CSV table of C-alpha atoms in Angstrom, one decimal:
chain,number,residue,atom,x,y,z
A,1,MET,CA,21.4,5.2,0.1
A,2,GLU,CA,21.3,2.9,3.8
A,3,LEU,CA,25.2,1.5,2.9
A,4,VAL,CA,26.3,5.1,3.0
A,5,ALA,CA,24.8,6.0,6.4
A,6,LEU,CA,26.8,2.7,7.6
A,7,ALA,CA,30.0,2.8,6.1
A,8,ALA,CA,29.5,7.4,7.7
A,9,GLU,CA,29.0,5.2,11.6
A,10,ALA,CA,32.1,2.9,10.4
A,11,TYR,CA,34.4,5.9,9.6
A,12,VAL,CA,33.3,7.0,12.7
A,13,TYR,CA,33.1,4.4,15.1
A,14,GLY,CA,36.8,3.0,14.0
A,15,TYR,CA,39.1,6.2,13.1
A,16,PRO,CA,41.1,6.4,16.4
A,17,LEU,CA,41.6,2.5,16.1
A,18,VAL,CA,43.0,3.8,12.2
A,19,ARG,CA,44.2,6.6,13.6
A,20,ASP,CA,46.7,5.4,16.3
A,21,LEU,CA,48.2,2.7,14.6
A,22,SER,CA,49.1,4.7,11.6
A,23,VAL,CA,51.0,7.1,14.6
A,24,VAL,CA,52.3,3.8,15.8
A,25,GLU,CA,53.1,2.7,12.6
A,26,GLY,CA,55.3,6.0,11.6
A,27,ALA,CA,56.9,6.3,15.0
A,28,MET,CA,58.5,3.1,14.4
A,29,TYR,CA,60.2,4.0,10.8
A,30,THR,CA,60.2,7.9,10.5
A,31,GLY,CA,59.4,8.9,14.4
A,32,PHE,CA,57.3,11.7,15.7
A,33,GLY,CA,58.4,15.2,16.6
A,34,PRO,CA,61.2,15.5,18.1
A,35,LEU,CA,60.9,11.2,18.9
A,36,PRO,CA,63.4,9.7,16.5
A,37,PRO,CA,62.6,5.8,14.8
A,38,THR,CA,61.8,3.1,17.9
A,39,PRO,CA,60.9,-0.7,17.9
A,40,PHE,CA,58.1,-2.2,19.5
A,41,ASN,CA,58.8,-2.4,23.2
A,42,HIS,CA,61.4,0.3,23.9
A,43,PHE,CA,61.0,3.8,24.6
A,44,ALA,CA,61.4,7.4,22.8
A,45,HIS,CA,62.5,10.0,24.1
A,46,ALA,CA,62.0,14.2,23.9
A,47,ASP,CA,64.6,17.1,25.5
A,48,ARG,CA,62.2,19.8,25.4
A,49,PRO,CA,58.6,20.2,25.4
A,50,VAL,CA,56.9,18.9,22.0
A,51,PRO,CA,55.6,21.2,19.5
A,52,ALA,CA,51.9,21.6,19.4
A,53,ASP,CA,51.6,20.3,15.6
A,54,THR,CA,53.1,17.0,16.7
A,55,PRO,CA,49.4,14.2,16.3
A,56,PHE,CA,49.5,13.3,20.2
A,57,VAL,CA,50.0,16.7,21.6
A,58,SER,CA,47.5,18.6,22.9
A,59,VAL,CA,47.5,22.5,22.9
A,60,GLY,CA,49.4,23.1,25.5
A,61,ASP,CA,50.8,20.3,26.5
A,62,ASP,CA,53.7,21.4,29.0
A,63,THR,CA,55.3,18.2,29.1
A,64,VAL,CA,58.4,16.9,28.3
A,65,ARG,CA,57.2,13.2,26.4
A,66,SER,CA,59.4,9.3,26.6
A,67,VAL,CA,56.9,7.6,24.1
A,68,ALA,CA,57.2,3.5,24.1
A,69,HIS,CA,55.1,1.4,22.3
A,70,LEU,CA,54.7,-2.5,23.3
A,71,ASP,CA,54.1,-5.2,22.2
A,72,LEU,CA,52.6,-8.2,24.4
A,73,SER,CA,51.9,-10.7,21.1
A,74,GLY,CA,55.2,-12.3,23.0
A,75,GLY,CA,53.5,-12.1,26.5
A,76,PRO,CA,54.1,-9.6,29.0
A,77,VAL,CA,56.2,-7.5,29.5
A,78,LEU,CA,58.5,-5.8,32.7
A,79,LEU,CA,57.8,-1.4,32.9
A,80,HIS,CA,60.5,-0.7,35.6
A,81,VAL,CA,59.6,2.6,36.8
A,82,PRO,CA,62.2,4.1,38.4
A,83,ASP,CA,62.1,7.6,40.6
A,84,PRO,CA,64.6,10.2,40.8
A,85,ASP,CA,63.1,13.1,43.0
A,86,GLY,CA,63.7,10.4,45.8
A,87,GLY,CA,59.6,10.5,47.3
A,88,ARG,CA,59.5,14.1,48.1
A,89,PRO,CA,56.5,15.6,47.3
A,90,ASP,CA,58.0,18.7,45.5
A,91,GLY,CA,59.5,16.0,43.1
A,92,ALA,CA,58.7,16.8,39.5
A,93,TYR,CA,55.2,15.9,38.4
A,94,ARG,CA,55.4,12.4,36.4
A,95,VAL,CA,53.1,10.0,35.0
A,96,LEU,CA,52.9,7.0,32.8
A,97,GLN,CA,50.0,6.6,30.7
A,98,PHE,CA,48.4,3.4,29.3
A,99,VAL,CA,46.4,3.9,26.1
A,100,ASP,CA,45.4,0.7,24.1
A,101,ALA,CA,44.4,0.9,20.2
A,102,TRP,CA,41.4,2.3,20.3
A,103,THR,CA,42.9,5.1,22.0
A,104,ASN,CA,41.3,3.9,25.5
A,105,ASN,CA,43.5,5.1,28.1
A,106,PHE,CA,43.3,2.7,31.8
A,107,ALA,CA,46.1,2.8,33.6
A,108,TYR,CA,47.8,5.3,35.0
A,109,LEU,CA,51.3,5.7,36.9
A,110,GLY,CA,52.3,8.2,38.7
A,111,ARG,CA,52.2,11.2,41.6
A,112,ARG,CA,48.2,11.3,41.4
A,113,ALA,CA,47.3,7.5,40.6
A,114,THR,CA,49.4,5.8,42.8
A,115,ALA,CA,52.1,8.3,44.6
A,116,VAL,CA,55.3,7.4,43.9
A,117,ARG,CA,56.9,4.3,44.1
A,118,ALA,CA,60.3,3.0,42.0
A,119,GLY,CA,59.8,0.1,40.8
A,120,ASP,CA,59.5,-2.9,38.6
A,121,TRP,CA,54.9,-3.1,36.6
A,122,LEU,CA,53.9,-5.6,34.8
A,123,VAL,CA,51.8,-5.3,31.3
A,124,VAL,CA,50.4,-8.1,30.4
A,125,PRO,CA,47.9,-9.3,27.1
A,126,PRO,CA,44.3,-9.6,27.2
A,127,GLY,CA,44.0,-12.6,28.5
A,128,TRP,CA,47.2,-13.8,30.3
A,129,ALA,CA,47.0,-16.7,33.1
A,130,GLY,CA,50.7,-16.7,33.8
A,131,ARG,CA,52.6,-16.4,37.4
A,132,VAL,CA,53.6,-13.2,38.1
A,133,PRO,CA,57.0,-13.0,39.4
A,134,ASP,CA,58.2,-11.8,42.8
A,135,GLY,CA,58.7,-8.2,43.9
A,136,VAL,CA,56.5,-6.7,40.5
A,137,LEU,CA,54.2,-2.8,42.2
A,138,GLY,CA,51.7,-4.2,40.7
A,139,VAL,CA,50.2,-5.7,36.9
A,140,ILE,CA,48.5,-3.8,34.1
A,141,ASP,CA,46.2,-5.1,32.6
A,142,ALA,CA,46.2,-4.1,28.4
A,143,PRO,CA,42.5,-4.3,26.2
A,144,THR,CA,44.6,-5.2,23.4
A,145,SER,CA,48.1,-6.9,22.9
A,146,VAL,CA,49.6,-3.3,21.5
A,147,VAL,CA,49.4,-0.7,23.9
A,148,THR,CA,51.1,3.0,24.1
A,149,VAL,CA,52.6,4.7,27.1
A,150,ILE,CA,53.0,7.9,27.3
A,151,GLY,CA,55.4,10.2,29.9
A,152,ARG,CA,55.6,12.7,30.8
A,153,SER,CA,57.5,14.8,32.9
A,154,ALA,CA,57.0,18.5,33.7
A,155,CYS,CA,60.3,20.9,33.9
A,156,ASP,CA,60.6,23.3,35.9
A,157,ALA,CA,57.5,26.4,35.9
A,158,GLY,CA,59.4,28.8,36.6
A,159,GLY,CA,59.6,32.7,35.3
A,160,GLY,CA,61.7,31.6,32.3
A,161,HIS,CA,61.0,33.1,28.9
A,162,GLY,CA,62.4,30.8,26.3
A,163,PRO,CA,64.4,27.6,25.5
A,164,ASP,CA,67.6,29.6,25.9
A,165,ASP,CA,66.3,31.1,29.7
A,166,PRO,CA,68.3,29.1,32.8
A,167,GLY,CA,65.3,30.1,35.0
A,168,GLY,CA,62.5,28.9,32.7
A,169,PRO,CA,60.2,25.3,31.9
A,170,TYR,CA,62.9,23.7,30.0
A,171,ASP,CA,65.8,22.4,31.6
A,172,PRO,CA,67.0,18.6,30.1
A,173,GLU,CA,68.8,17.9,33.2
A,174,ARG,CA,66.2,16.9,35.4
A,175,VAL,CA,64.4,14.4,34.0
A,176,ARG,CA,67.2,12.8,32.2
A,177,ALA,CA,68.0,10.6,35.3
A,178,PHE,CA,64.3,9.3,35.5
A,179,ARG,CA,64.7,8.7,31.8
A,180,GLU,CA,67.7,6.7,32.1
A,181,GLN,CA,65.7,4.2,34.1
A,182,LEU,CA,62.8,4.1,32.1
A,183,THR,CA,63.3,0.4,30.6
A,184,VAL,CA,61.3,-2.1,28.9
A,185,THR,CA,62.3,-6.5,29.8
A,186,TYR,CA,61.1,-9.5,28.6
A,187,VAL,CA,59.1,-11.9,31.0
A,188,GLU,CA,58.7,-15.4,28.6
A,189,PRO,CA,60.4,-16.0,25.6
A,190,GLY,CA,59.1,-15.3,22.2
A,191,THR,CA,57.9,-14.0,19.4
A,192,HIS,CA,56.9,-10.4,19.4
A,193,ARG,CA,55.5,-8.3,16.2
A,194,THR,CA,58.1,-6.0,14.6
A,195,GLY,CA,55.4,-4.4,12.9
A,196,LEU,CA,51.4,-4.1,12.4
A,197,PRO,CA,49.6,-6.5,10.5
A,198,ALA,CA,49.9,-5.8,7.0
A,199,PRO,CA,46.2,-4.4,4.5
A,200,ASP,CA,46.7,-6.0,1.7
A,201,PRO,CA,48.1,-3.5,-0.5
A,202,ASP,CA,46.1,-4.2,-3.7
A,203,VAL,CA,43.8,-2.9,-2.5
A,204,PRO,CA,42.6,0.7,-4.6
A,205,GLU,CA,43.9,4.0,-1.9
A,206,ALA,CA,40.4,5.3,-1.8
A,207,LEU,CA,39.4,2.0,0.0
A,208,ARG,CA,42.3,1.7,1.7
A,209,PHE,CA,41.0,3.0,5.3
A,210,PHE,CA,38.4,0.3,4.7
A,211,GLU,CA,40.9,-2.9,4.6
A,212,GLN,CA,43.2,-1.1,7.5
A,213,LEU,CA,40.3,-1.1,9.7
A,214,ARG,CA,38.9,-4.9,8.4
A,215,VAL,CA,42.8,-6.0,9.2
A,216,TRP,CA,43.3,-4.7,12.7
A,217,MET,CA,39.9,-4.6,14.1
A,218,ALA,CA,40.3,-8.5,13.7
A,219,ASP,CA,43.9,-8.4,15.1
A,220,PHE,CA,42.9,-5.8,18.2
A,221,PRO,CA,39.4,-6.8,19.0
A,222,PRO,CA,37.6,-4.3,20.9
A,223,SER,CA,35.5,-4.5,24.7
A,224,ALA,CA,32.6,-7.6,24.0
A,225,PRO,CA,30.0,-4.8,24.0
A,226,ASP,CA,31.7,-2.9,20.7
A,227,GLN,CA,32.5,-5.9,19.2
A,228,ALA,CA,28.2,-7.0,19.3
A,229,TYR,CA,27.7,-3.1,18.1
A,230,GLN,CA,30.2,-3.2,15.4
A,231,ASP,CA,28.8,-6.7,14.1
A,232,ARG,CA,25.9,-4.2,11.6
A,233,PHE,CA,29.6,-3.1,9.5
A,234,GLN,CA,29.1,-6.6,8.3
A,235,ARG,CA,27.8,-6.0,4.6
A,236,LEU,CA,29.9,-3.4,4.4
A,237,GLY,CA,33.2,-6.6,4.4
A,238,LEU,CA,34.4,-5.1,7.7
A,239,LEU,CA,34.5,-8.6,9.3
A,240,GLU,CA,35.2,-10.6,6.6
A,241,GLU,CA,38.3,-12.7,7.3
A,242,GLY,CA,40.8,-14.2,5.1
A,243,PRO,CA,41.8,-12.7,1.0
A,244,SER,CA,40.0,-8.6,1.1
A,245,PRO,CA,37.1,-8.5,-0.3
A,246,TYR,CA,38.0,-4.6,-1.6
A,247,VAL,CA,40.0,-5.8,-3.5
A,248,HIS,CA,38.1,-6.6,-6.6
A,249,ALA,CA,34.5,-4.6,-4.5
A,250,ASP,CA,31.6,-4.1,-6.6
A,251,ALA,CA,30.7,-0.4,-7.7
A,252,ALA,CA,27.9,0.0,-5.8
A,253,LEU,CA,30.0,-1.3,-2.3
A,254,VAL,CA,32.8,1.1,-3.9
A,255,ARG,CA,30.9,3.9,-3.8
A,256,ALA,CA,28.6,2.9,-1.0
A,257,LEU,CA,32.2,3.2,0.6
A,258,THR,CA,34.1,6.7,-0.4
A,259,GLU,CA,30.8,8.8,0.2
A,260,GLY,CA,30.4,7.7,3.5
A,261,LEU,CA,34.0,7.5,4.5
A,262,ALA,CA,33.2,12.1,2.6
A,263,ARG,CA,30.5,12.1,5.9
A,264,GLY,CA,32.1,10.4,8.0
A,265,ARG,CA,34.7,12.2,7.9
A,266,ALA,CA,33.5,15.4,7.9
A,267,ARG,CA,31.2,14.9,10.6
A,268,VAL,CA,34.5,14.0,13.1
A,269,GLU,CA,36.1,17.7,11.7
A,270,GLU,CA,33.0,19.1,11.9
A,271,ALA,CA,32.4,18.9,15.2
A,272,SER,CA,36.4,19.6,16.1
A,273,ARG,CA,35.6,22.6,15.0
A,274,ALA,CA,32.5,23.1,17.3
A,275,ASP,CA,35.2,25.3,19.8
A,276,ALA,CA,37.6,26.1,17.4
A,277,GLU,CA,36.0,30.7,17.4
A,278,ARG,CA,34.0,30.6,20.9
A,279,GLY,CA,35.1,33.5,22.8
A,280,GLY,CA,36.5,33.1,26.3
A,281,TRP,CA,37.8,30.2,27.3
A,282,VAL,CA,37.4,26.7,26.4
A,283,MET,CA,37.8,24.3,27.9
A,284,GLU,CA,36.6,20.2,27.3
A,285,PRO,CA,38.0,17.8,31.1
A,286,HIS,CA,35.6,15.3,29.7
A,287,LEU,CA,36.8,14.9,26.0
A,288,PHE,CA,38.3,11.5,26.9
A,289,ASP,CA,35.6,10.0,29.5
A,290,TYR,CA,35.2,7.4,26.4
A,291,ASN,CA,36.3,4.7,28.1
A,292,LEU,CA,33.6,3.0,29.2
A,293,ASP,CA,34.7,-1.0,29.7
A,294,HIS,CA,39.4,-0.9,30.9
A,295,TYR,CA,39.9,1.5,34.0
A,296,GLY,CA,43.0,-0.1,35.4
A,297,VAL,CA,45.6,1.8,37.9
A,298,GLY,CA,45.0,5.1,37.8
A,299,THR,CA,42.4,5.2,36.5
A,300,ILE,CA,38.3,7.0,37.6
A,301,ASP,CA,36.0,4.4,37.7
A,302,SER,CA,33.0,6.7,38.7
A,303,PRO,CA,29.7,8.0,36.1
A,304,GLN,CA,31.4,10.9,36.6
A,305,TRP,CA,34.0,10.5,34.4
A,306,ARG,CA,32.4,7.8,31.5
A,307,ILE,CA,30.0,9.3,29.2
A,308,ALA,CA,26.3,7.4,29.0
A,309,ASP,CA,25.5,6.9,25.4
A,310,ARG,CA,28.0,4.0,24.6
A,311,GLU,CA,27.1,5.5,20.6
A,312,ALA,CA,27.9,9.1,21.0
A,313,SER,CA,31.1,8.0,23.1
A,314,TYR,CA,32.1,6.9,19.3
A,315,ARG,CA,31.5,10.2,18.0
A,316,THR,CA,33.5,11.6,20.8
A,317,ARG,CA,36.4,9.3,21.3
A,318,ALA,CA,36.9,10.8,17.5
A,319,VAL,CA,36.9,14.1,17.9
A,320,ALA,CA,40.0,12.6,20.5
A,321,ALA,CA,41.8,11.0,18.0
A,322,ARG,CA,41.4,14.0,15.7
A,323,SER,CA,42.2,16.6,17.6
A,324,ALA,CA,44.5,15.7,20.9
A,325,LEU,CA,44.9,12.6,20.4
A,326,TRP,CA,46.8,10.7,24.4
A,327,GLY,CA,45.1,12.9,26.2
A,328,VAL,CA,44.8,12.2,29.5
A,329,HIS,CA,41.7,12.2,31.5
A,330,GLY,CA,40.7,16.4,32.8
A,331,TYR,CA,40.9,14.4,36.7
A,332,GLU,CA,45.3,14.1,35.2
A,333,ALA,CA,45.1,17.1,33.9
A,334,VAL,CA,43.5,20.1,31.7
A,335,TYR,CA,44.1,23.0,29.3
A,336,ALA,CA,42.1,26.0,28.7
A,337,HIS,CA,42.3,28.0,26.0
A,338,THR,CA,41.1,31.4,24.2
A,339,LEU,CA,41.6,33.2,21.4
A,340,CYS,CA,39.8,36.5,22.3
A,341,ASP,CA,40.4,39.1,24.9
A,342,ALA,CA,37.7,40.3,27.1
A,343,GLY,CA,36.2,42.1,24.5
A,344,GLY,CA,35.4,39.6,21.9
A,345,GLU,CA,38.6,40.1,19.7
A,346,ARG,CA,41.5,38.5,18.5
A,347,LEU,CA,44.0,38.3,21.0
A,348,ASN,CA,47.5,40.0,18.9
A,349,GLY,CA,50.9,41.1,18.7
A,350,ALA,CA,50.8,44.0,18.5
A,351,ARG,CA,48.0,44.9,21.1
A,352,SER,CA,49.2,44.7,25.5
A,353,TYR,CA,47.4,42.4,28.2
A,354,VAL,CA,47.1,41.9,31.3
A,355,LEU,CA,45.6,38.6,33.3
A,356,ARG,CA,44.5,38.7,37.4
A,357,PHE,CA,45.0,36.0,38.9
A,358,GLU,CA,43.1,36.3,42.5
A,359,GLY,CA,44.8,33.1,43.7
A,360,ARG,CA,47.0,30.5,42.8
A,361,PRO,CA,45.6,28.4,40.4
A,362,PRO,CA,44.2,25.5,41.1
A,363,ALA,CA,46.3,22.4,40.4
A,364,GLY,CA,47.7,20.4,42.9
A,365,ALA,CA,49.9,19.1,40.6
A,366,GLY,CA,51.7,22.9,39.0
A,367,TRP,CA,50.0,24.5,36.0
A,368,SER,CA,51.9,26.3,33.3
A,369,LEU,CA,50.1,30.0,31.2
A,370,ALA,CA,50.8,29.9,27.6
A,371,VAL,CA,51.2,31.5,23.8
A,372,TYR,CA,50.6,29.7,20.2
A,373,ASP,CA,51.2,31.2,17.0
A,374,MET,CA,48.2,30.8,15.6
A,375,ALA,CA,49.7,31.1,11.5
A,376,GLY,CA,51.6,27.8,12.0
A,377,TYR,CA,49.8,26.8,15.3
A,378,GLY,CA,53.1,26.3,16.6
A,379,PRO,CA,54.3,27.2,20.2
A,380,ALA,CA,55.9,30.7,20.5
A,381,GLY,CA,58.6,29.1,22.5
A,382,GLN,CA,57.7,31.1,26.3
A,383,ARG,CA,55.3,29.8,29.0
A,384,ILE,CA,55.4,30.8,32.2
A,385,GLY,CA,53.6,28.7,35.5
A,386,GLU,CA,54.6,27.8,38.5
A,387,ASN,CA,55.6,23.4,39.9
A,388,PRO,CA,54.6,21.8,43.2
A,389,ALA,CA,57.6,23.0,44.7
A,390,GLY,CA,56.2,26.5,44.2
A,391,ARG,CA,58.9,27.8,42.1
A,392,GLY,CA,57.5,30.4,40.0
A,393,PRO,CA,55.8,33.9,39.3
A,394,VAL,CA,55.9,37.0,41.4
A,395,TYR,CA,52.3,37.0,43.4
A,396,ALA,CA,51.2,40.0,45.0
A,397,GLU,CA,50.2,40.2,49.1
A,398,ASP,CA,47.2,40.0,49.1
A,399,GLY,CA,48.0,36.1,47.2
A,400,SER,CA,46.9,37.4,43.6
A,401,LEU,CA,49.4,37.6,40.4
A,402,THR,CA,49.5,40.1,37.3
A,403,VAL,CA,50.5,38.3,34.2
A,404,ARG,CA,51.6,41.2,31.7
A,405,VAL,CA,51.3,39.4,27.9
A,406,GLN,CA,52.6,41.2,25.1
A,407,ARG,CA,55.8,42.0,23.3
A,408,GLU,CA,58.4,44.4,24.6
A,409,ARG,CA,59.1,43.6,28.0
A,410,PRO,CA,58.1,45.6,30.8
A,411,ASP,CA,60.5,47.6,32.5
A,412,ASP,CA,59.2,47.4,35.9
A,413,PRO,CA,61.3,43.9,37.7
A,414,VAL,CA,58.7,42.5,39.0
A,415,GLU,CA,56.1,43.4,35.9
A,416,ALA,CA,59.0,41.1,34.1
A,417,VAL,CA,59.6,38.2,36.0
A,418,ASN,CA,55.5,38.2,35.3
A,419,TRP,CA,55.9,38.9,31.4
A,420,LEU,CA,54.7,36.4,28.9
A,421,PRO,CA,56.5,37.3,25.9
A,422,VAL,CA,53.6,36.7,22.7
A,423,PRO,CA,54.6,36.6,18.6
A,424,GLY,CA,53.6,39.6,16.2
A,425,GLY,CA,50.2,38.7,15.1
A,426,ASP,CA,47.1,36.7,16.2
A,427,PHE,CA,48.2,34.2,18.8
A,428,ARG,CA,46.2,31.4,21.8
A,429,ALA,CA,46.7,31.2,24.9
A,430,VAL,CA,46.6,28.5,27.2
A,431,LEU,CA,46.3,27.8,30.8
A,432,GLY,CA,47.8,24.3,31.9
A,433,LEU,CA,47.1,23.1,35.0
A,434,ARG,CA,47.9,19.0,36.6
A,435,ALA,CA,46.2,17.3,38.0
A,436,PRO,CA,43.4,20.0,38.5
A,437,GLY,CA,41.5,20.9,41.4
A,438,ALA,CA,37.1,20.8,42.1
A,439,GLY,CA,36.5,24.1,41.1
A,440,ILE,CA,38.8,23.6,37.8
A,441,LEU,CA,36.3,19.7,37.1
A,442,ASP,CA,32.8,21.2,38.1
A,443,ARG,CA,33.0,23.8,36.0
A,444,THR,CA,33.3,27.2,38.5
A,445,TYR,CA,36.7,28.3,38.8
A,446,GLU,CA,36.4,32.1,37.3
A,447,PHE,CA,39.1,31.9,34.7
A,448,PRO,CA,41.0,35.2,34.7
A,449,ALA,CA,39.6,37.5,31.4
A,450,VAL,CA,42.4,38.7,29.5
A,451,GLU,CA,42.6,42.5,29.9
A,452,ARG,CA,43.5,44.7,26.6
A,453,VAL,CA,45.7,47.6,27.8
A,454,ARG,CA,46.9,49.0,25.0
C-alpha cells in the first residue's frame, strides 16, 4: 500500500508535465481548436477566440490566440514583438505569456508587464552563457528547453452580439498586423528538435503515463527544490535512465502504479470539481500561484503570488493543468463565473435576467461578460464588454450599467445595446477582467447579482 500512495503522489506531481507536453506534441502533428499543426519555433494563429472545450482555454477567455512552442535545445531564439498600435495608451490589449514544460508561468510581455515597445527579445535555454546580440530589448531565461509562448490579443469588446455582427468583439483585422509580424528566428547555428523525446513503445498502455513522466522528467528537469522532492520516486522506477523499467515490470510494481494512477487521477478530478456547483460568483485569482522558483520579465515576485507550501503547490498545479491549462496569473487576468441566479436557481435560457453594475468593473485593460452553453460547455457565441478605449455598452447617467440577459432582443434601443443573448438551455455566465484592480484581487469587489425578472 505504501507504493500505491507513492504512485498517487507521483501522478499528482507529474501530471502537469505530461499534460503540457502531450498537448505540445499534439499541436505539432494534429493542431488543436482553430490552430493548425505547427512545428517548433513557429507561430500558429487563430482568427477568433478559441472554443472553451479546447485543451488550453480557461472558460471565459475572450482573446484571440497566437501560440508558438519554442525548442531551445539548439540554442537561443530571437522573438520579434511588433506594436501595430503605435504605442497608443488606448491600443488593444495584448500579452505574450511564457510557460515552461511544468506549466509554470515564468515571463510576460505586454501592456501591463513591459509597456508597449516593439523590438526583439532573446529567449535562452537553461544554463546558456553566450553573447547577447546588440539591440535586444531584454533576455528571457527559460527554465526548460521547451517552452510555450501564448499570445493573447483582445478584439474590440463592443456591444455586438456574435461573430457576424460588425459591432461585436470578433474583429480579426484588428490583430492581423500584430500576428503577421510576430516571428521567431535562430541566433546560433545548431540542431533543434523536430519532436519530443519518445517514450518506449513497448511499455504497456496501462503504464504509459509513468513512462512519459520518466522520459520527460529526465529531459526537462524542474527546479532544484522540485528535483529534491522527486527523489522519493526512485522506488517507482521514475528516475531510471536508459531502457524503460516498465517493459518487463514485476507484477507488484504494475499493481502499485495502476492503482496509484487511479487514485491520483481521482484526487485531481475531485479537486477540479470542488467549485463546480457552488452558488454565486466563483473566482480563483490564485490558481496559478504554484510557480515558486522562476520569476522572469513581467512576473510579480511577491509572497502574495506564491503558494507557501510547496507540496500543496503540486496539487494546485495539477488542478490548473487539468481545468485551465496555460491560464495566466490573477494579476494579468481573472475570470469569475456563476451557474446560478441570485435565488440559487440554475441559469436557463427559458428565463430572463438583469445584471446591474454600479460602475465600470475594475479592470485596467477591459472586461467582458459572456455566456457558455452547459450542454456542450462551449460558448454560445455572444459577449458584451468594454476595451481600454471605452468602447462598449451604454452606461446610465449615474454611472451604472444594466445588462439584459435573455433570449429575445429587447424592444427598448438602449436595452438592446446592453443585451446579452443566451442559449435555450442551462448556461454559465462568465465575467472576464483584464489587468484587474485591487478590489478584484483582494475579493472586496461585489459582483453584480444575476436577478431573475421573468
